[in-house]
Coordinates of C-alpha atoms in Angstrom, one line a residue:
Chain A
X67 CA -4.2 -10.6 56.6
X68 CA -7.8 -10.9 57.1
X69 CA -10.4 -14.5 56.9
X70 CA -12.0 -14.6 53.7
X71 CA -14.8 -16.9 53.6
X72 CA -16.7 -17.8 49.9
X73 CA -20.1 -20.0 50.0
X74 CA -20.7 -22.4 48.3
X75 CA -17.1 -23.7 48.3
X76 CA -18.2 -26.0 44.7
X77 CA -21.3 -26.5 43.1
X78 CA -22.7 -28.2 40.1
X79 CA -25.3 -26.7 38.2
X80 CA -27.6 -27.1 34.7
X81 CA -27.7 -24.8 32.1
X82 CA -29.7 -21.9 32.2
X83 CA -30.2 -21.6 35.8
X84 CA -28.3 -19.0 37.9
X85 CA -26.1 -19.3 41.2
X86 CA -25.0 -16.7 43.9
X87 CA -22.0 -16.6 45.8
X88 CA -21.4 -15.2 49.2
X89 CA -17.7 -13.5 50.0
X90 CA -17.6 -13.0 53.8
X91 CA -14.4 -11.2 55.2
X92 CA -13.7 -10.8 58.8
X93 CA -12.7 -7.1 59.1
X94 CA -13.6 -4.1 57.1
X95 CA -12.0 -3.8 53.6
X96 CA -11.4 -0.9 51.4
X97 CA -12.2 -2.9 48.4
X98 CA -13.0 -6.8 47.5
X99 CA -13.0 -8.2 43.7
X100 CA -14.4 -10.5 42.0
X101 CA -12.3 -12.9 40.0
X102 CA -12.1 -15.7 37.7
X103 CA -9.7 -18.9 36.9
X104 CA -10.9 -21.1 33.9
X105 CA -9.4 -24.0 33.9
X106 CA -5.9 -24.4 32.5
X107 CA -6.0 -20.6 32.4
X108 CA -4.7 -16.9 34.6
X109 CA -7.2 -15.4 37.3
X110 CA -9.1 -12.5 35.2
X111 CA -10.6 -9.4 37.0
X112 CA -14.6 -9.4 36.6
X113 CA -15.1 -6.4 38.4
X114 CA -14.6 -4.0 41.4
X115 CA -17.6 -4.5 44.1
X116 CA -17.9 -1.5 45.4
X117 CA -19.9 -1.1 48.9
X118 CA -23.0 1.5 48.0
X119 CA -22.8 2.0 44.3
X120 CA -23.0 -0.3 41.3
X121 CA -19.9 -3.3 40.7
X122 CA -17.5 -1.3 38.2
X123 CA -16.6 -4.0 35.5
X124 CA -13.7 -5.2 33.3
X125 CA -14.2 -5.5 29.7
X126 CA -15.9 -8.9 28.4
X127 CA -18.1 -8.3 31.6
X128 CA -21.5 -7.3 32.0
X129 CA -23.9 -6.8 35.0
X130 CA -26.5 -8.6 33.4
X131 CA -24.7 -11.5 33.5
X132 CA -22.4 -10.9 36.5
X133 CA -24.7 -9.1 39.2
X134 CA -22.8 -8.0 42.1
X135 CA -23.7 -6.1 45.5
X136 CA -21.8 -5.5 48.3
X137 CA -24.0 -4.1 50.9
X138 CA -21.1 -3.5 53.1
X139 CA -17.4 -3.4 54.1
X140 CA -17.4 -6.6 55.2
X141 CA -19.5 -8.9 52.2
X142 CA -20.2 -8.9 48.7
X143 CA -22.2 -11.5 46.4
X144 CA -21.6 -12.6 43.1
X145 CA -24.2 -13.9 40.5
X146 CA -23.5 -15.9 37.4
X147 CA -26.8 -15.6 35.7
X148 CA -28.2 -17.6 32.7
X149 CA -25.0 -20.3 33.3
X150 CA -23.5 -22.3 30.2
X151 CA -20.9 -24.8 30.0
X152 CA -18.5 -22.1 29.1
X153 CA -19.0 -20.1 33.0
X154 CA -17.3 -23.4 34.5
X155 CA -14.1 -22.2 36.1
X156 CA -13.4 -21.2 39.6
X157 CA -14.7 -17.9 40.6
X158 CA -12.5 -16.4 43.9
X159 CA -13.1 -13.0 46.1
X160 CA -10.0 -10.8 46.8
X161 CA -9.6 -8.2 49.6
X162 CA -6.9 -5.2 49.7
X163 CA -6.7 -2.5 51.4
X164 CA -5.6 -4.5 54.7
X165 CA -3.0 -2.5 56.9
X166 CA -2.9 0.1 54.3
X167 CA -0.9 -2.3 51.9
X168 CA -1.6 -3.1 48.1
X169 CA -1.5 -6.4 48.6
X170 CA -4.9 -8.8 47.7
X171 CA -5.6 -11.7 49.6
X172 CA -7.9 -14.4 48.1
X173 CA -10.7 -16.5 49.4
X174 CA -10.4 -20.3 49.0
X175 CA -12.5 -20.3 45.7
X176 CA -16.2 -21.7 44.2
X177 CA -15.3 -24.3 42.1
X178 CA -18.3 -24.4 39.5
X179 CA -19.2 -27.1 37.1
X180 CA -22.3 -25.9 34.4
X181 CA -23.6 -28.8 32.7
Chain B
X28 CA -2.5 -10.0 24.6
X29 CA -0.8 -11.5 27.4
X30 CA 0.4 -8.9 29.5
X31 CA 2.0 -10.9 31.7
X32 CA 4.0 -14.2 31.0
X33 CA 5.3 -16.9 32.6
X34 CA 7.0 -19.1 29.8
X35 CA 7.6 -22.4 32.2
X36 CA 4.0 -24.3 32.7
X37 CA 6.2 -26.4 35.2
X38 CA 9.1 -26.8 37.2
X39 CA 10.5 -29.8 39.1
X40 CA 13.4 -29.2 41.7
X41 CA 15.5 -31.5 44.2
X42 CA 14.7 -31.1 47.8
X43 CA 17.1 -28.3 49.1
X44 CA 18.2 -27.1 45.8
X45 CA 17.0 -23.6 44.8
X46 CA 13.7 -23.0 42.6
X47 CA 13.7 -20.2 40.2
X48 CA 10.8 -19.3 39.3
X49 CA 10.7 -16.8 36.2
X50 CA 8.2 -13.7 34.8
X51 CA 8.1 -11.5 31.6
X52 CA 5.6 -8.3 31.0
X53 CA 5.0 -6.3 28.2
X54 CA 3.6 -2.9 29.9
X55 CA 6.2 -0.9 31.0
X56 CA 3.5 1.0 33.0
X57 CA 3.8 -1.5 35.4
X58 CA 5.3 -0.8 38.5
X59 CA 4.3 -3.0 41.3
X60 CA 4.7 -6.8 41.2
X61 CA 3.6 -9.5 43.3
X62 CA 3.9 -13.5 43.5
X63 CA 1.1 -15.5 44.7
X64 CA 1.0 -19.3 45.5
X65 CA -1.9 -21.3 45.2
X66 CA -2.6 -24.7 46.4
X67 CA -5.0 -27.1 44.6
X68 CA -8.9 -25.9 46.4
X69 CA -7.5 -23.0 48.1
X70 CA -7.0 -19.5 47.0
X71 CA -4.1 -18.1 45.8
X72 CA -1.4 -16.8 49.0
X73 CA 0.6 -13.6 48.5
X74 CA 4.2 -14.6 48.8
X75 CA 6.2 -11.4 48.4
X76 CA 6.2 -7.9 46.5
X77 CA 8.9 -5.5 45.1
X78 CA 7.9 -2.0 43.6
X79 CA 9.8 -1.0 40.5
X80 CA 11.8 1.2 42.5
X81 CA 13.6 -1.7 43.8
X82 CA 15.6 -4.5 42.5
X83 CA 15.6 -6.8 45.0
X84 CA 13.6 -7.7 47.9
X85 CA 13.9 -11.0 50.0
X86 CA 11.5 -12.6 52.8
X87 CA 12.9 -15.6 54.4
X88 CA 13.3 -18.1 51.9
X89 CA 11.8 -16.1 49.4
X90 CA 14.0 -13.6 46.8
X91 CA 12.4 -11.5 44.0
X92 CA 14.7 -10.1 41.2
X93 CA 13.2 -7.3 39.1
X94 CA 14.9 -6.7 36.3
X95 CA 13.1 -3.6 34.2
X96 CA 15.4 -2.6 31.3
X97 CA 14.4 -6.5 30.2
X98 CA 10.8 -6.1 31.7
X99 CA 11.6 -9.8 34.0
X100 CA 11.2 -10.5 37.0
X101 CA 11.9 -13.6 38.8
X102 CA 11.0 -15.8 42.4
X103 CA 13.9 -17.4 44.2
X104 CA 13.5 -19.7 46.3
X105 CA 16.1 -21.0 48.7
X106 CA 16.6 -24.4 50.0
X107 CA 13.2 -25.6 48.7
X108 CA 11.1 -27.5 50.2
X109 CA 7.9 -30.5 49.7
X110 CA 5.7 -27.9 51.2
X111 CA 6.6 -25.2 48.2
X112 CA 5.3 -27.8 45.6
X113 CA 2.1 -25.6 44.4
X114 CA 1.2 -23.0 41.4
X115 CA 2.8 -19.8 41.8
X116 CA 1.5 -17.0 39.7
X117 CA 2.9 -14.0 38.9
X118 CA 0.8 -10.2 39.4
X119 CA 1.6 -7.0 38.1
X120 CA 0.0 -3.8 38.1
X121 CA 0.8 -0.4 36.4
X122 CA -0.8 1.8 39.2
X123 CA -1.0 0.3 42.9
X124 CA -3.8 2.6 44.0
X125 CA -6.0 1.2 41.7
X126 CA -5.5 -2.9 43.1
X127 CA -6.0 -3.9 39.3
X128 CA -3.3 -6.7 38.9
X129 CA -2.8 -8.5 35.5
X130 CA -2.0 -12.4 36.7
X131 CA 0.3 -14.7 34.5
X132 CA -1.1 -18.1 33.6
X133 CA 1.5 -19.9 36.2
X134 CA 3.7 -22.3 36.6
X135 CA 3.2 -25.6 38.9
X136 CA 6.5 -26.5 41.1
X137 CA 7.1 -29.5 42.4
X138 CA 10.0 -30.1 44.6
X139 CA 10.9 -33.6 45.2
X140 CA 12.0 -35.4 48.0

């Protein structure tokens, strides 16, 4: 497996203002995702990062509201713009591509309160 | 549409007794299944896997049935232990190249001393 680092690891934040989190992996990945748990709820795929070109994204998921880069193997950023109380949940980075497997490995999470 | 079920939000189990864990699906595109754990703040930890060309697969404490003519599949886990009390969430996905898995909603299992 590989360390996954996320930054911030919570936050709490007012409505209508934006936040960015960091995914920071510690070997080079074929491919990181961007996920999210609301609370009570499954983990649902945003989208894809992928390193070089633009995120590719799930349906119910736009760039406008969830920018992504991922200037390389190794990182990728994800942007919950214009935040409402409805874009609380926890919002995890996955990995794959490690040893060749299909397996995704998570990050520990940002926990995110709108209010 | 939930893709991907687990029936059982929660599961309580005796110290050393065996905790079955169970998971239904819909697609029968999928063909790759994983089980994740998650403990509260932390990610979610891949447990174990089984491709559809399998049945069975076991790690340590850790069996997965797959049973595809009824589209279930289920987590064994055998003796359990304090240390397995956590979410465990079910994955599947109908083409492993892709890493797009469909999660169930979980179930939390708490095994008691």
């Amino acid at each position: 497996s590989a360390v996954i680092s996320q930054k911030p690891s919570r936050d709490i934040c007012q409505r209508g203002t934006s936040l960015t989190i960091q995914c920071q992996v510690d070997s080079q990945v074929t491919m990181m995702f961007w996920y999210r748990q609301q609370p009570g709820q499954s983990l649902t795929l945003i989208a894809t990062a992928n390193q070089g070109s633009e995120a590719t994204y799930e349906s119910g998921f736009v760039i406008d509201k969830f920018p992504i880069s991922r200037p390389n193997l190794t990182f990728s950023t994800l942007t919950v713009s214009n935040m409402s109380p409805e874009d609380s949940s926890i919002y995890l980075c996955s990995v794959t591509g490690l040893a060749g497997g299909n397996e995704q490995f998570f990050g520990p999470g940002t926990r995110l309160t709108v209010l | 549409d939930q893709q991907v079920k687990q029936n059982s939000p929660s599961l309580s189990v005796q110290e050393g007794r065996i905790s079955i864990l169970n998971c239904d699906y819909t697609n029968s595109m999928f063909d790759y299944f994983l089980w994740y754990k998650k403990y509260p703040a932390e990610g979610p930890t891949f447990l174990i896997s089984i491709s559809s060309i399998k049945d069975k697969n076991e790690d340590g404490r850790f069996t997965v049935f797959l049973n595809k003519s009824a589209k279930h599949l289920s987590l064994h886990i055998v003796p359990s232990q304090p240390g397995d009390s956590a979410v465990y969430f079910c994955a599947a996905s109908a083409r492993p190249g892709t890493y797009k898995y469909i999660f169930g909603t979980g179930t939390r299992l708490k095994v008691l001393a």
